[in-house]
Coordinates of C-alpha atoms in Angstrom, one line a residue:
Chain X
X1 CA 0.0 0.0 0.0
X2 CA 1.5 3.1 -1.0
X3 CA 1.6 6.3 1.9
X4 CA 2.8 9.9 0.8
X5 CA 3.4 12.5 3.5
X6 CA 4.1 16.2 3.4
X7 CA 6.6 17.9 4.7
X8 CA 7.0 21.5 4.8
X9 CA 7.0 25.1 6.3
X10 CA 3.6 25.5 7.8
X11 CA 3.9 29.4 7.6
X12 CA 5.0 31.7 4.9
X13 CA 5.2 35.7 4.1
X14 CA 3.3 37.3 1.6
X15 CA 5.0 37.9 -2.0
X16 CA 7.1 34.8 -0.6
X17 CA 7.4 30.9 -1.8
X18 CA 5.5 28.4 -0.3
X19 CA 7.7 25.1 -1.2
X20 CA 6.5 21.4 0.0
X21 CA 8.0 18.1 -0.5
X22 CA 5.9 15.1 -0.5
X23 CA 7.5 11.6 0.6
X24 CA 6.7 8.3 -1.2
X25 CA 6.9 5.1 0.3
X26 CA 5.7 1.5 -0.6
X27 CA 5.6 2.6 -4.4
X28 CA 7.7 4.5 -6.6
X29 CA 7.7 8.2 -8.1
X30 CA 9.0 6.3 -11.3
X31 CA 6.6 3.6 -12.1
X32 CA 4.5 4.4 -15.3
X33 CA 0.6 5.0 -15.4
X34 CA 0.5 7.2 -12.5
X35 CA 0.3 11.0 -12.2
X36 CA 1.9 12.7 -8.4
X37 CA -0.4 15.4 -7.8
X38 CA -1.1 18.1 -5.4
X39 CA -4.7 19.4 -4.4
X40 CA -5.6 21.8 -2.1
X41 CA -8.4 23.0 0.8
X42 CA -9.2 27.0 1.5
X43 CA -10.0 26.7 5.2
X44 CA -13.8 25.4 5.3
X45 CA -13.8 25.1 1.4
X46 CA -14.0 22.5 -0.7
X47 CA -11.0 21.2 -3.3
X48 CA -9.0 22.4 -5.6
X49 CA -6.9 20.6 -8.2
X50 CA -3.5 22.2 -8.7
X51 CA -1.4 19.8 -11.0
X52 CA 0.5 16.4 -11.3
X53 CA 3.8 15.5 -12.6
X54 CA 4.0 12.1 -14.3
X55 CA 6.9 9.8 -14.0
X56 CA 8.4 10.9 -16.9
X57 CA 8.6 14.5 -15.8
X58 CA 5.8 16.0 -17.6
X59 CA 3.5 18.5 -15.9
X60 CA 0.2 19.5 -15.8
X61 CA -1.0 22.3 -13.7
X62 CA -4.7 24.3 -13.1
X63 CA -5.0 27.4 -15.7
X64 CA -5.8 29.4 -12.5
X65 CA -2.1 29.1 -10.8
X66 CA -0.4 28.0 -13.8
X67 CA 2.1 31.4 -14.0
X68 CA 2.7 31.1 -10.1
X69 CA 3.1 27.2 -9.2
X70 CA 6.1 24.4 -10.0
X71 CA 5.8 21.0 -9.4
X72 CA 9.1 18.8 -9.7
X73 CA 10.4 14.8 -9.1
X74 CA 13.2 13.7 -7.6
X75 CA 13.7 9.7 -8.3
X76 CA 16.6 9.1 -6.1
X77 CA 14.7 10.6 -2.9
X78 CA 11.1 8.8 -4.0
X79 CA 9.2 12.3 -3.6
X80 CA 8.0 15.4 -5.3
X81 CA 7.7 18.4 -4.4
X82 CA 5.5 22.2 -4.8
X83 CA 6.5 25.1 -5.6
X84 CA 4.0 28.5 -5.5
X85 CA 5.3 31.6 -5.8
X86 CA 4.4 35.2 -5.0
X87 CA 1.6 33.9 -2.5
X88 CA -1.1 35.7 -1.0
X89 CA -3.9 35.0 1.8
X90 CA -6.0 33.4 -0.3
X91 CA -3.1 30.4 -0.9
X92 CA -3.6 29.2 2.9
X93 CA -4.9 26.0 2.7
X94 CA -4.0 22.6 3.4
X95 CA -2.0 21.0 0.8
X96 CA -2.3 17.2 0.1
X97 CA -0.1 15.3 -2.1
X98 CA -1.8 12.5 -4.3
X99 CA -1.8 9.5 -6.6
X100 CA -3.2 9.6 -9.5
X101 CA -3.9 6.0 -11.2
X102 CA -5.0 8.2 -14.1
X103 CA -7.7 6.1 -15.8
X104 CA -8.9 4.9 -12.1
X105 CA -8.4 8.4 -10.4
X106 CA -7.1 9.4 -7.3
X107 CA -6.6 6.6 -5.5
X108 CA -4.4 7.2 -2.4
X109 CA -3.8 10.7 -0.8
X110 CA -1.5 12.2 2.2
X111 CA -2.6 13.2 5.2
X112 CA -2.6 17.0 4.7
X113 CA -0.3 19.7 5.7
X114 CA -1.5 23.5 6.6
X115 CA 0.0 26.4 5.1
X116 CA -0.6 29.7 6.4
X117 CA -0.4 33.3 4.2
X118 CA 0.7 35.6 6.9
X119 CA 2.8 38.1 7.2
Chain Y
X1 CA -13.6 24.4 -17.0
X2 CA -15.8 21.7 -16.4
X3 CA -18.2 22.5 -13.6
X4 CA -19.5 20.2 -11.4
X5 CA -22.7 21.0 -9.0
X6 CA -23.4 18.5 -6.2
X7 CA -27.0 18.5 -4.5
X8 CA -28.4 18.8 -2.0
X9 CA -25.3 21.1 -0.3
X10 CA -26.4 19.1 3.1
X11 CA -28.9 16.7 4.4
X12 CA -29.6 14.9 7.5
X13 CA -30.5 11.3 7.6
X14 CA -31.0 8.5 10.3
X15 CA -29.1 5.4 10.7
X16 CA -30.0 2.8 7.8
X17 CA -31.6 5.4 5.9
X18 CA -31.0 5.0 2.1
X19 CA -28.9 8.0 0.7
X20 CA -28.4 9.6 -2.3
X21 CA -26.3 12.2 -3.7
X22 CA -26.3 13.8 -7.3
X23 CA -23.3 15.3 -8.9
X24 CA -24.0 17.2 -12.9
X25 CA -21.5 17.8 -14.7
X26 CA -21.4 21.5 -17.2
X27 CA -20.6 18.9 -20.2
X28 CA -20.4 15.5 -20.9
X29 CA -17.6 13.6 -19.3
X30 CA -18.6 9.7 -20.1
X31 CA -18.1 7.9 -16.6
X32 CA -14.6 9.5 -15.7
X33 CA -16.5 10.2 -12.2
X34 CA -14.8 9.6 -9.2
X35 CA -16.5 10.3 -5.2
X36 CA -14.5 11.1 -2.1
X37 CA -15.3 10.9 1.2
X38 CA -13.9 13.4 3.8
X39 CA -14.4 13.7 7.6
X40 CA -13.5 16.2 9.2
X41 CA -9.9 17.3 10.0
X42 CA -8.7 14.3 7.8
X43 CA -8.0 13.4 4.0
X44 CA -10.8 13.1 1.8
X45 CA -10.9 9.2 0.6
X46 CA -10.8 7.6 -2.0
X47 CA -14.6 5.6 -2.9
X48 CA -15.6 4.9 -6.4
X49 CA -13.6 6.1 -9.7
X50 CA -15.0 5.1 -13.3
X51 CA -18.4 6.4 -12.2
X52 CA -19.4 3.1 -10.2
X53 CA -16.4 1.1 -9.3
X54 CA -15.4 0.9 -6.0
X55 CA -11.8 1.3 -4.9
X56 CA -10.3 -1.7 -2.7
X57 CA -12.0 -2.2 0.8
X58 CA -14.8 0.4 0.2
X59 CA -18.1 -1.3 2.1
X60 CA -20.7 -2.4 -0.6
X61 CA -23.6 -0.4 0.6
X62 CA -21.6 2.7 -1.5
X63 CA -22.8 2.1 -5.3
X64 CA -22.6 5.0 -8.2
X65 CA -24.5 5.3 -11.6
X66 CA -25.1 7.8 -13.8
X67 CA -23.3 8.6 -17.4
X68 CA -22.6 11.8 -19.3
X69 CA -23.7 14.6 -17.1
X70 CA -25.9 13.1 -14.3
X71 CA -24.4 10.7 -11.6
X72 CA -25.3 9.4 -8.2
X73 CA -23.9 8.2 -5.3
X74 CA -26.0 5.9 -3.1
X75 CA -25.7 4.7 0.5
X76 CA -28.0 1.9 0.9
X77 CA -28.1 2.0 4.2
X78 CA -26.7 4.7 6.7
X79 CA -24.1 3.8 9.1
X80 CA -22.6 6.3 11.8
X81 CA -19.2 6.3 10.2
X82 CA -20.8 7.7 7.3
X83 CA -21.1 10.9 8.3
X84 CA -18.6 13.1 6.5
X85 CA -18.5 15.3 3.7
X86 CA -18.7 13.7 0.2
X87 CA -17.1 15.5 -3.2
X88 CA -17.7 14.2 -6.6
X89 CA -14.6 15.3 -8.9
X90 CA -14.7 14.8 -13.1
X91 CA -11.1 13.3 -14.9
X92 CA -12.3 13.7 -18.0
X93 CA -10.9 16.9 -19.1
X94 CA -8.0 19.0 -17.7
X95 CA -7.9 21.1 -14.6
X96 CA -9.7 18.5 -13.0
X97 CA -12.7 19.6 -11.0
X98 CA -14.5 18.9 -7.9
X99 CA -18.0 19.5 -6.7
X100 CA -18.6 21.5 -4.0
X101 CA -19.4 18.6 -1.4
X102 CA -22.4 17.2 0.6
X103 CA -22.5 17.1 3.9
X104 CA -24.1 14.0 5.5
X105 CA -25.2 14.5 9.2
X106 CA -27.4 11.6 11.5
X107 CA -31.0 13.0 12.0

């Protein structure tokens, strides 16, 4: 059973970079047919797709944070990592890393890590 | 963007109550439908993908049907570790999209 977990600065200035790693373990980053994601939560909102990365390093991210967000692999630690730049307040949420089985959907998520906008 | 609208936004139901959700989607998206469950202060989970397949040790009394832009999801019968928040989300078409959830609470 695969189990991703976040890791990260829980707390990050305006106008600054919000980065967050997420771990892999009992799977791999570079087996084929799966897409590493990230989705998000706005305190008492619902969820927000913000892009994948597929084994072989191609990316995908949402229109809406395309110009501000980075999402990279790193085989040889077994985890990906976020990258959003220039954030604001409305960027806190809690990010959770994913699976993506692609034709089967997400299929295995972390456990959530808060980031707060705040200055 | 695809939308997706969930109804009702909330209901309230008794234990072994049948329940049932309804996700539309702006456009078509064949059956690439997938429901998540989500309780509170945790992940959501992962329940059904391919409109009405149910992901590995997800209890029977979940089902899902629907095609094109009308689905359902279905508890047969209400159990107290039901209650949570439940999110329909289309992967047919990029960015993926999520309803705006359901909350289930016990009457």
């Amino acid at each position: 059973q695969v189990q991703l977990q976040e890791s990260g600065p829980g707390l990050v200035k305006p106008s600054e970079t919000l980065s967050l790693t997420c771990a892999v373990s009992g799977g791999s980053v570079s087996s084929g047919s799966y897409y590493w994601s990230w989705i998000r939560q706005a305190p008492g909102k619902g969820l927000e797709w913000i892009g994948y990365i597929s084994d072989s390093g191609s990316t995908n991210y949402n229109p809406s944070l395309r110009s501000r967000v980075s999402i990279s692999v790193d085989t040889s630690k077994n985890q990906f990592s976020l990258k959003v730049s220039s954030v604001i307040a409305a960027d806190t949420a809690v990010y959770y890393c994913a699976r993506d089985a692609v034709m089967t959907g997400v299929d295995n998520w972390g456990q959530g890590t808060l980031v707060a906008v705040s200055s | 963007d695809i939308q997706m609208t969930q109804s009702p936004s909330s209901l309230s139901a008794s234990v072994g109550d049948r329940v049932t959700i309804t996700c539309r989607a702006s456009r078509g998206i064949t059956n690439y439908l997938a429901w998540f469950q989500q309780k509170p202060g945790k992940a959501p989970k992962s329940l059904i993908y391919a409109t009405s397949s149910l992901q590995s040790g997800v209890p029977s009394r979940f089902s899902g049907s629907g095609s094109g832009t009308d689905f359902t999801l279905t508890i047969s019968s209400l159990q107290p570790e039901d209650i949570a928040t439940y999110y329909c989300q289309q992967y047919n078409t990029y960015p993926l999209t999520f309803g705006g959830g359901t909350k289930v609470e016990l009457k």
